[in-house]
PDB file of C-alpha atoms in Angstrom:
ATOM      1  CA  ALA R   1     -62.478 105.951 -17.893  1.00 96.00           C
ATOM      2  CA  VAL R   2     -65.138 103.997 -15.984  1.00 97.00           C
ATOM      3  CA  ASP R   3     -65.289 101.388 -18.754  1.00 98.00           C
ATOM      4  CA  ALA R   4     -61.517 101.013 -18.452  1.00 98.00           C
ATOM      5  CA  VAL R   5     -61.830 100.527 -14.683  1.00 98.00           C
ATOM      6  CA  ASN R   6     -64.500  97.872 -15.238  1.00 98.00           C
ATOM      7  CA  VAL R   7     -62.346  96.052 -17.787  1.00 98.00           C
ATOM      8  CA  LEU R   8     -59.228  95.998 -15.606  1.00 98.00           C
ATOM      9  CA  ASN R   9     -61.247  94.893 -12.578  1.00 98.00           C
ATOM     10  CA  GLY R  10     -63.018  92.221 -14.595  1.00 98.00           C
ATOM     11  CA  PHE R  11     -59.719  90.804 -15.806  1.00 98.00           C
ATOM     12  CA  ALA R  12     -58.088  91.041 -12.344  1.00 98.00           C
ATOM     13  CA  GLY R  13     -58.132  87.278 -11.790  1.00 97.00           C
ATOM     14  CA  THR R  14     -56.551  86.411 -15.115  1.00 97.00           C
ATOM     15  CA  GLN R  15     -53.958  89.173 -14.752  1.00 98.00           C
ATOM     16  CA  LEU R  16     -53.002  87.690 -11.376  1.00 96.00           C
ATOM     17  CA  ALA R  17     -52.927  84.173 -12.755  1.00 96.00           C
ATOM     18  CA  LEU R  18     -50.324  85.254 -15.328  1.00 97.00           C
ATOM     19  CA  THR R  19     -48.268  87.620 -13.173  1.00 96.00           C
ATOM     20  CA  ALA R  20     -48.308  86.220  -9.602  1.00 95.00           C
ATOM     21  CA  ASN R  21     -44.765  86.563  -8.309  1.00 90.00           C
ATOM     22  CA  SER R  22     -44.935  86.534  -4.517  1.00 84.00           C
ATOM     23  CA  SER R  23     -45.456  83.073  -3.059  1.00 88.00           C
ATOM     24  CA  ILE R  24     -42.498  83.596  -0.701  1.00 87.00           C
ATOM     25  CA  TRP R  25     -43.771  84.993   2.592  1.00 87.00           C
ATOM     26  CA  ARG R  26     -42.076  85.346   5.987  1.00 86.00           C
ATOM     27  CA  GLY R  27     -38.959  83.595   4.792  1.00 85.00           C
ATOM     28  CA  ARG R  28     -40.601  80.491   3.395  1.00 87.00           C
ATOM     29  CA  ILE R  29     -42.759  79.211   0.541  1.00 89.00           C
ATOM     30  CA  ASP R  30     -46.396  79.885   1.337  1.00 91.00           C
ATOM     31  CA  PRO R  31     -48.295  76.609   0.886  1.00 90.00           C
ATOM     32  CA  GLN R  32     -51.647  78.253   0.159  1.00 93.00           C
ATOM     33  CA  PHE R  33     -51.098  81.327  -2.024  1.00 94.00           C
ATOM     34  CA  LYS R  34     -49.172  82.071  -5.191  1.00 92.00           C
ATOM     35  CA  CYS R  35     -49.822  85.796  -4.806  1.00 93.00           C
ATOM     36  CA  VAL R  36     -49.423  86.797  -1.180  1.00 91.00           C
ATOM     37  CA  SER R  37     -48.973  90.496  -1.994  1.00 89.00           C
ATOM     38  CA  GLU R  38     -52.533  90.662  -3.359  1.00 92.00           C
ATOM     39  CA  LYS R  39     -53.983  88.784  -0.372  1.00 91.00           C
ATOM     40  CA  LEU R  40     -52.396  91.334   1.960  1.00 90.00           C
ATOM     41  CA  TRP R  41     -55.112  93.804   0.936  1.00 90.00           C
ATOM     42  CA  ASP R  42     -57.812  91.394   2.095  1.00 90.00           C
ATOM     43  CA  TRP R  43     -56.056  90.630   5.368  1.00 90.00           C
ATOM     44  CA  TRP R  44     -55.376  94.270   6.117  1.00 88.00           C
ATOM     45  CA  MET R  45     -58.797  95.616   5.095  1.00 83.00           C
ATOM     46  CA  PRO R  46     -61.362  92.810   5.558  1.00 81.00           C
ATOM     47  CA  ASP R  47     -64.209  95.027   4.327  1.00 73.00           C
ATOM     48  CA  LYS R  48     -64.617  93.481   0.880  1.00 66.00           C
ATOM     49  CA  ARG R  49     -66.508  96.492  -0.431  1.00 84.00           C
ATOM     50  CA  ARG R  50     -63.380  98.601  -0.764  1.00 91.00           C
ATOM     51  CA  VAL R  51     -60.615  96.202  -1.783  1.00 94.00           C
ATOM     52  CA  GLY R  52     -60.111  93.852  -4.718  1.00 94.00           C
ATOM     53  CA  VAL R  53     -62.812  93.629  -7.382  1.00 96.00           C
ATOM     54  CA  PRO R  54     -65.930  95.713  -6.606  1.00 96.00           C
ATOM     55  CA  PRO R  55     -69.230  93.865  -6.069  1.00 95.00           C
ATOM     56  CA  ARG R  56     -70.521  94.994  -9.468  1.00 96.00           C
ATOM     57  CA  PRO R  57     -69.270  96.941 -12.488  1.00 98.00           C
ATOM     58  CA  PHE R  58     -69.910 100.677 -12.421  1.00 98.00           C
ATOM     59  CA  ARG R  59     -72.684 102.048 -14.631  1.00 97.00           C
ATOM     60  CA  ASP R  60     -71.070 105.434 -15.249  1.00 97.00           C
ATOM     61  CA  LEU R  61     -68.950 108.114 -13.588  1.00 96.00           C
ATOM     62  CA  PRO R  62     -71.724 109.392 -11.240  1.00 97.00           C
ATOM     63  CA  ASP R  63     -72.259 105.807 -10.053  1.00 98.00           C
ATOM     64  CA  TYR R  64     -68.527 105.498  -9.377  1.00 97.00           C
ATOM     65  CA  VAL R  65     -68.475 108.766  -7.429  1.00 96.00           C
ATOM     66  CA  ARG R  66     -71.517 107.767  -5.365  1.00 97.00           C
ATOM     67  CA  THR R  67     -69.910 104.439  -4.500  1.00 96.00           C
ATOM     68  CA  VAL R  68     -66.719 106.092  -3.260  1.00 96.00           C
ATOM     69  CA  ALA R  69     -68.679 108.747  -1.361  1.00 97.00           C
ATOM     70  CA  GLU R  70     -70.518 105.997   0.528  1.00 96.00           C
ATOM     71  CA  PHE R  71     -67.305 104.550   1.988  1.00 95.00           C
ATOM     72  CA  ARG R  72     -66.655 105.383   5.619  1.00 95.00           C
ATOM     73  CA  PRO R  73     -64.115 108.222   5.854  1.00 96.00           C
ATOM     74  CA  VAL R  74     -60.753 107.495   7.462  1.00 95.00           C
ATOM     75  CA  TYR R  75     -59.106 110.835   8.154  1.00 97.00           C
ATOM     76  CA  VAL R  76     -58.333 114.316   6.854  1.00 98.00           C
ATOM     77  CA  ARG R  77     -55.240 116.462   7.346  1.00 97.00           C
ATOM     78  CA  ARG R  78     -55.089 119.850   8.992  1.00 96.00           C
ATOM     79  CA  ASN R  79     -51.770 121.666   9.485  1.00 93.00           C
ATOM     80  CA  GLY R  80     -49.935 118.445   8.637  1.00 93.00           C
ATOM     81  CA  THR R  81     -51.699 116.459  11.368  1.00 96.00           C
ATOM     82  CA  PRO R  82     -54.199 113.634  10.727  1.00 97.00           C
ATOM     83  CA  VAL R  83     -57.679 114.237  12.070  1.00 98.00           C
ATOM     84  CA  VAL R  84     -59.470 110.898  12.373  1.00 97.00           C
ATOM     85  CA  LEU R  85     -63.135 110.773  11.384  1.00 97.00           C
ATOM     86  CA  THR R  86     -64.953 108.319  13.650  1.00 93.00           C
ATOM     87  CA  ARG R  87     -68.511 109.638  13.795  1.00 94.00           C
ATOM     88  CA  TYR R  88     -69.585 109.268  10.183  1.00 97.00           C
ATOM     89  CA  GLY R  89     -70.960 106.295   8.288  1.00 95.00           C
ATOM     90  CA  SER R  90     -69.910 107.713   4.924  1.00 96.00           C
ATOM     91  CA  PHE R  91     -67.634 110.362   3.481  1.00 97.00           C
ATOM     92  CA  GLN R  92     -70.699 112.111   2.103  1.00 97.00           C
ATOM     93  CA  GLU R  93     -72.179 112.345   5.587  1.00 98.00           C
ATOM     94  CA  TYR R  94     -68.996 114.003   6.842  1.00 98.00           C
ATOM     95  CA  PHE R  95     -68.661 116.368   3.896  1.00 97.00           C
ATOM     96  CA  LEU R  96     -72.269 117.612   4.138  1.00 96.00           C
ATOM     97  CA  ALA R  97     -72.416 117.812   7.952  1.00 96.00           C
ATOM     98  CA  GLN R  98     -73.322 121.167   9.461  1.00 94.00           C
ATOM     99  CA  ARG R  99     -70.605 121.094  12.142  1.00 95.00           C
ATOM    100  CA  PRO R 100     -68.257 118.175  11.448  1.00 97.00           C
ATOM    101  CA  THR R 101     -65.658 117.120  13.999  1.00 97.00           C
ATOM    102  CA  GLY R 102     -62.781 114.657  14.206  1.00 97.00           C
ATOM    103  CA  ILE R 103     -60.127 113.420  16.616  1.00 97.00           C
ATOM    104  CA  ASP R 104     -56.765 115.170  16.445  1.00 97.00           C
ATOM    105  CA  ALA R 105     -54.202 112.351  16.166  1.00 96.00           C
ATOM    106  CA  LYS R 106     -51.612 114.262  18.231  1.00 95.00           C
ATOM    107  CA  THR R 107     -53.746 115.400  21.143  1.00 95.00           C
ATOM    108  CA  GLY R 108     -56.564 112.870  21.100  1.00 96.00           C
ATOM    109  CA  GLN R 109     -59.009 115.763  21.442  1.00 96.00           C
ATOM    110  CA  GLU R 110     -62.138 116.297  19.394  1.00 96.00           C
ATOM    111  CA  VAL R 111     -61.752 119.279  17.059  1.00 97.00           C
ATOM    112  CA  ALA R 112     -64.051 121.126  14.680  1.00 96.00           C
ATOM    113  CA  ILE R 113     -63.347 120.791  10.952  1.00 96.00           C
ATOM    114  CA  VAL R 114     -64.404 122.733   7.891  1.00 97.00           C
ATOM    115  CA  PRO R 115     -64.600 120.296   4.930  1.00 97.00           C
ATOM    116  CA  GLU R 116     -62.284 121.163   2.040  1.00 96.00           C
ATOM    117  CA  SER R 117     -61.972 119.906  -1.530  1.00 94.00           C
ATOM    118  CA  ARG R 118     -58.568 118.376  -0.738  1.00 95.00           C
ATOM    119  CA  ASP R 119     -60.390 115.994   1.617  1.00 97.00           C
ATOM    120  CA  ILE R 120     -61.957 114.420  -1.478  1.00 95.00           C
ATOM    121  CA  ASP R 121     -58.513 113.740  -2.963  1.00 93.00           C
ATOM    122  CA  LEU R 122     -57.333 112.156   0.280  1.00 95.00           C
ATOM    123  CA  HIS R 123     -60.478 110.055   0.599  1.00 96.00           C
ATOM    124  CA  SER R 124     -59.860 108.814  -2.949  1.00 93.00           C
ATOM    125  CA  THR R 125     -56.709 107.072  -1.698  1.00 92.00           C
ATOM    126  CA  CYS R 126     -58.591 105.193   1.032  1.00 93.00           C
ATOM    127  CA  TYR R 127     -60.070 102.390  -1.019  1.00 94.00           C
ATOM    128  CA  TRP R 128     -58.079  99.789  -2.887  1.00 94.00           C
ATOM    129  CA  TYR R 129     -59.904  98.293  -5.837  1.00 96.00           C
ATOM    130  CA  SER R 130     -57.817  96.249  -8.255  1.00 96.00           C
ATOM    131  CA  ALA R 131     -58.408  99.111 -10.701  1.00 97.00           C
ATOM    132  CA  ARG R 132     -59.578 102.588  -9.758  1.00 97.00           C
ATOM    133  CA  LEU R 133     -59.568 106.227 -10.778  1.00 96.00           C
ATOM    134  CA  SER R 134     -56.714 108.023  -9.044  1.00 92.00           C
ATOM    135  CA  ARG R 135     -56.646 111.524  -7.639  1.00 88.00           C
ATOM    136  CA  TYR R 136     -54.189 112.319 -10.445  1.00 90.00           C
ATOM    137  CA  TYR R 137     -56.924 111.779 -13.061  1.00 89.00           C
ATOM    138  CA  THR R 138     -55.517 108.488 -14.318  1.00 95.00           C
ATOM    139  CA  VAL R 139     -56.849 104.944 -14.505  1.00 96.00           C
ATOM    140  CA  GLU R 140     -54.738 102.946 -12.070  1.00 96.00           C
ATOM    141  CA  ASN R 141     -54.292  99.193 -12.641  1.00 97.00           C
ATOM    142  CA  ARG R 142     -53.113  97.895  -9.271  1.00 94.00           C
ATOM    143  CA  THR R 143     -53.509  94.139  -9.676  1.00 92.00           C
ATOM    144  CA  ASN R 144     -50.177  92.873 -10.891  1.00 90.00           C
ATOM    145  CA  ASP R 145     -47.093  91.869  -8.961  1.00 82.00           C
ATOM    146  CA  GLN R 146     -43.626  93.187  -9.641  1.00 86.00           C
ATOM    147  CA  GLN R 147     -42.336  91.153 -12.581  1.00 92.00           C
ATOM    148  CA  PRO R 148     -38.968  89.437 -13.102  1.00 93.00           C
ATOM    149  CA  PRO R 149     -36.388  91.918 -14.438  1.00 92.00           C
ATOM    150  CA  GLU R 150     -36.470  90.602 -17.991  1.00 92.00           C
ATOM    151  CA  ASP R 151     -40.268  90.976 -18.200  1.00 95.00           C
ATOM    152  CA  LEU R 152     -40.832  94.433 -16.755  1.00 92.00           C
ATOM    153  CA  LEU R 153     -42.824  95.796 -19.705  1.00 96.00           C
ATOM    154  CA  CYS R 154     -45.382  93.010 -20.036  1.00 97.00           C
ATOM    155  CA  VAL R 155     -47.845  94.448 -17.501  1.00 97.00           C
ATOM    156  CA  ALA R 156     -47.791  97.906 -19.081  1.00 97.00           C
ATOM    157  CA  ALA R 157     -48.319  96.357 -22.524  1.00 98.00           C
ATOM    158  CA  LEU R 158     -51.212  94.237 -21.282  1.00 98.00           C
ATOM    159  CA  THR R 159     -52.916  97.180 -19.584  1.00 98.00           C
ATOM    160  CA  LEU R 160     -52.498  99.443 -22.601  1.00 98.00           C
ATOM    161  CA  GLY R 161     -53.743  96.819 -25.044  1.00 98.00           C
ATOM    162  CA  LEU R 162     -56.898  96.086 -23.048  1.00 98.00           C
ATOM    163  CA  VAL R 163     -57.754  99.765 -22.730  1.00 97.00           C
ATOM    164  CA  ILE R 164     -57.135 100.467 -26.425  1.00 98.00           C
ATOM    165  CA  ALA R 165     -59.444  97.544 -27.332  1.00 98.00           C
ATOM    166  CA  LEU R 166     -62.033  98.631 -24.792  1.00 98.00           C
ATOM    167  CA  GLU R 167     -65.096  97.572 -26.768  1.00 97.00           C
ATOM    168  CA  GLU R 168     -63.734  94.080 -27.383  1.00 98.00           C
ATOM    169  CA  SER R 169     -62.632  93.770 -23.759  1.00 98.00           C
ATOM    170  CA  LEU R 170     -66.126  94.585 -22.543  1.00 98.00           C
ATOM    171  CA  GLU R 171     -67.601  92.075 -24.989  1.00 98.00           C
ATOM    172  CA  VAL R 172     -65.401  89.266 -23.639  1.00 98.00           C
ATOM    173  CA  LEU R 173     -66.186  90.092 -20.022  1.00 98.00           C
ATOM    174  CA  GLY R 174     -69.888  90.332 -20.808  1.00 97.00           C
ATOM    175  CA  SER R 175     -69.875  86.587 -21.487  1.00 95.00           C
ATOM    176  CA  TYR R 176     -69.141  85.855 -17.817  1.00 96.00           C
ATOM    177  CA  PRO R 177     -71.190  86.599 -14.686  1.00 97.00           C
ATOM    178  CA  TRP R 178     -69.519  89.399 -12.765  1.00 97.00           C
ATOM    179  CA  GLN R 179     -69.559  87.398  -9.537  1.00 96.00           C
ATOM    180  CA  HIS R 180     -67.552  84.644 -11.262  1.00 97.00           C
ATOM    181  CA  LEU R 181     -65.035  87.219 -12.451  1.00 97.00           C
ATOM    182  CA  ARG R 182     -64.861  88.562  -8.922  1.00 96.00           C
ATOM    183  CA  GLN R 183     -64.248  85.070  -7.531  1.00 96.00           C
ATOM    184  CA  SER R 184     -61.493  84.514 -10.083  1.00 97.00           C
ATOM    185  CA  ARG R 185     -59.292  86.980  -8.203  1.00 96.00           C
ATOM    186  CA  ASP R 186     -59.355  84.844  -5.056  1.00 95.00           C
ATOM    187  CA  VAL R 187     -58.855  81.639  -7.050  1.00 96.00           C
ATOM    188  CA  ALA R 188     -55.892  83.137  -8.942  1.00 96.00           C
ATOM    189  CA  CYS R 189     -54.244  84.204  -5.685  1.00 95.00           C
ATOM    190  CA  GLN R 190     -54.344  80.579  -4.578  1.00 95.00           C
ATOM    191  CA  ARG R 191     -53.884  78.507  -7.718  1.00 95.00           C
ATOM    192  CA  GLY R 192     -52.621  80.785 -10.471  1.00 94.00           C
ATOM    193  CA  LEU R 193     -53.251  79.375 -13.944  1.00 95.00           C
ATOM    194  CA  ASP R 194     -54.534  76.121 -12.450  1.00 95.00           C
ATOM    195  CA  GLY R 195     -57.585  77.931 -11.074  1.00 95.00           C
ATOM    196  CA  ALA R 196     -61.194  77.482 -12.170  1.00 96.00           C
ATOM    197  CA  VAL R 197     -64.477  79.141 -11.190  1.00 96.00           C
ATOM    198  CA  ASN R 198     -67.875  77.554 -11.693  1.00 91.00           C
ATOM    199  CA  GLY R 199     -66.766  75.484 -14.638  1.00 89.00           C
ATOM    200  CA  PHE R 200     -64.587  77.991 -16.486  1.00 89.00           C
ATOM    201  CA  HIS R 201     -60.816  77.747 -16.323  1.00 95.00           C
ATOM    202  CA  LEU R 202     -58.706  80.842 -15.862  1.00 97.00           C
ATOM    203  CA  THR R 203     -56.521  79.728 -18.745  1.00 97.00           C
ATOM    204  CA  ASP R 204     -59.472  80.107 -21.147  1.00 97.00           C
ATOM    205  CA  LEU R 205     -60.225  83.664 -20.052  1.00 97.00           C
ATOM    206  CA  ALA R 206     -56.501  84.492 -19.968  1.00 98.00           C
ATOM    207  CA  ARG R 207     -56.220  83.380 -23.592  1.00 98.00           C
ATOM    208  CA  GLN R 208     -59.110  85.637 -24.589  1.00 98.00           C
ATOM    209  CA  MET R 209     -57.621  88.506 -22.602  1.00 98.00           C
ATOM    210  CA  LEU R 210     -54.252  88.228 -24.359  1.00 98.00           C
ATOM    211  CA  GLU R 211     -55.904  88.062 -27.776  1.00 98.00           C
ATOM    212  CA  VAL R 212     -57.790  91.284 -27.088  1.00 98.00           C
ATOM    213  CA  ALA R 213     -54.696  93.019 -25.680  1.00 98.00           C
ATOM    214  CA  LYS R 214     -52.692  92.035 -28.764  1.00 98.00           C
ATOM    215  CA  LEU R 215     -55.474  93.397 -30.977  1.00 98.00           C
ATOM    216  CA  GLY R 216     -55.369  96.720 -29.131  1.00 98.00           C
ATOM    217  CA  LEU R 217     -51.596  97.054 -29.377  1.00 98.00           C
ATOM    218  CA  ARG R 218     -51.551  96.183 -33.069  1.00 98.00           C
ATOM    219  CA  ARG R 219     -53.911  99.088 -33.686  1.00 98.00           C
ATOM    220  CA  ARG R 220     -51.174 101.427 -32.513  1.00 97.00           C
ATOM    221  CA  LYS R 221     -48.794 100.030 -35.161  1.00 98.00           C
ATOM    222  CA  LEU R 222     -45.748 100.426 -32.924  1.00 98.00           C
ATOM    223  CA  GLY R 223     -44.811  96.778 -32.523  1.00 97.00           C
ATOM    224  CA  GLU R 224     -45.676  96.859 -28.816  1.00 98.00           C
ATOM    225  CA  GLU R 225     -47.402  93.474 -28.972  1.00 98.00           C
ATOM    226  CA  GLN R 226     -43.924  91.921 -28.676  1.00 98.00           C
ATOM    227  CA  PHE R 227     -43.980  92.801 -24.980  1.00 98.00           C
ATOM    228  CA  LEU R 228     -46.859  90.368 -24.430  1.00 98.00           C
ATOM    229  CA  ALA R 229     -44.572  87.454 -25.328  1.00 98.00           C
ATOM    230  CA  PRO R 230     -43.660  86.596 -21.679  1.00 97.00           C
ATOM    231  CA  LEU R 231     -47.349  86.327 -20.792  1.00 98.00           C
ATOM    232  CA  GLU R 232     -48.063  84.161 -23.819  1.00 98.00           C
ATOM    233  CA  GLY R 233     -45.175  81.877 -22.827  1.00 98.00           C
ATOM    234  CA  ARG R 234     -46.533  81.564 -19.295  1.00 97.00           C
ATOM    235  CA  LEU R 235     -49.962  80.660 -20.631  1.00 98.00           C
ATOM    236  CA  ARG R 236     -48.539  77.918 -22.849  1.00 97.00           C
ATOM    237  CA  ALA R 237     -46.498  76.511 -19.975  1.00 96.00           C
ATOM    238  CA  ARG R 238     -49.252  77.128 -17.406  1.00 95.00           C
ATOM    239  CA  ARG R 239     -46.626  78.654 -15.123  1.00 95.00           C
ATOM    240  CA  CYS R 240     -46.422  82.088 -13.526  1.00 94.00           C
ATOM    241  CA  PRO R 241     -43.327  83.718 -11.957  1.00 94.00           C
ATOM    242  CA  ALA R 242     -44.421  82.453  -8.527  1.00 94.00           C
ATOM    243  CA  ASP R 243     -43.888  78.883  -9.744  1.00 93.00           C
ATOM    244  CA  ASP R 244     -40.352  79.762 -10.803  1.00 92.00           C
ATOM    245  CA  ALA R 245     -39.711  81.562  -7.500  1.00 92.00           C
ATOM    246  CA  VAL R 246     -40.648  78.416  -5.582  1.00 92.00           C
ATOM    247  CA  GLN R 247     -38.155  76.397  -7.620  1.00 92.00           C
ATOM    248  CA  VAL R 248     -35.387  78.964  -7.122  1.00 93.00           C
ATOM    249  CA  VAL R 249     -35.924  78.968  -3.344  1.00 92.00           C
ATOM    250  CA  ALA R 250     -36.121  75.182  -3.211  1.00 91.00           C
ATOM    251  CA  ASP R 251     -32.788  74.924  -5.053  1.00 92.00           C
ATOM    252  CA  GLY R 252     -30.821  77.740  -3.422  1.00 93.00           C
ATOM    253  CA  GLY R 253     -32.779  79.441  -0.662  1.00 91.00           C
ATOM    254  CA  ILE R 254     -33.940  83.038  -0.271  1.00 90.00           C
ATOM    255  CA  ALA R 255     -30.551  84.481  -1.235  1.00 92.00           C
ATOM    256  CA  SER R 256     -30.844  82.826  -4.636  1.00 92.00           C
ATOM    257  CA  LEU R 257     -34.258  84.388  -5.172  1.00 91.00           C
ATOM    258  CA  VAL R 258     -32.981  87.851  -4.266  1.00 91.00           C
ATOM    259  CA  GLU R 259     -30.148  87.439  -6.759  1.00 92.00           C
ATOM    260  CA  ALA R 260     -32.414  86.092  -9.492  1.00 90.00           C
ATOM    261  CA  ARG R 261     -34.988  88.872  -9.170  1.00 89.00           C
ATOM    262  CA  ARG R 262     -32.854  91.912  -8.436  1.00 88.00           C
ATOM    263  CA  LEU R 263     -32.982  94.791 -10.911  1.00 86.00           C
TER     264      LEU R 263
END
């Protein structure tokens, strides 16, 4: 599971470059970003340690758990009411405290709390890596935008293929410094498939990513590799859905985009 999280985080930039779909923001074409919905996480939670691509790949499951436990806690729930945790530098500090307290969101008063296992599940929703382990015991790939109606299955196919071909995915990513992969997310948000990081172009890594995903899907012998076709077409054309959205808005305004993208 942790290898799968590392793979999906490592490929976050190239996934975005192929699937960015949200350059329309506040009623106009954003001049800076092709994927505004992904940048919202950075604007909302400026602490880079808990959004986007993590600073390093995880060594194993204990390393993942320690990393999450070191995040500052946000809140817990008691009797349906949020209790905000302001005194603690990490979730671990709160959970192991002798007499933990928090601020009742309704009354504003400090109240005593007894830590419970459900607090761990809630804390596990309070960080927003591009890929993470969910409280439902799944690997969650959070990077990609909503896709145009005719291409809805391409993201699921890509995710499945990369995870099936986990060994090959890790081998490809191992050829790149992790910090360059991390930077590729920011570059993809701005430039899509035209992006480059320290001399490598996102199109090159995207091509490798699609080859590995196709390999993984072919192993299942269900013909699912056909659902990668939209992504392969975008790579050849060096266009993502955000590029098409800009053209639709330029030709017919926001109403035309809503009509073109409605399910």
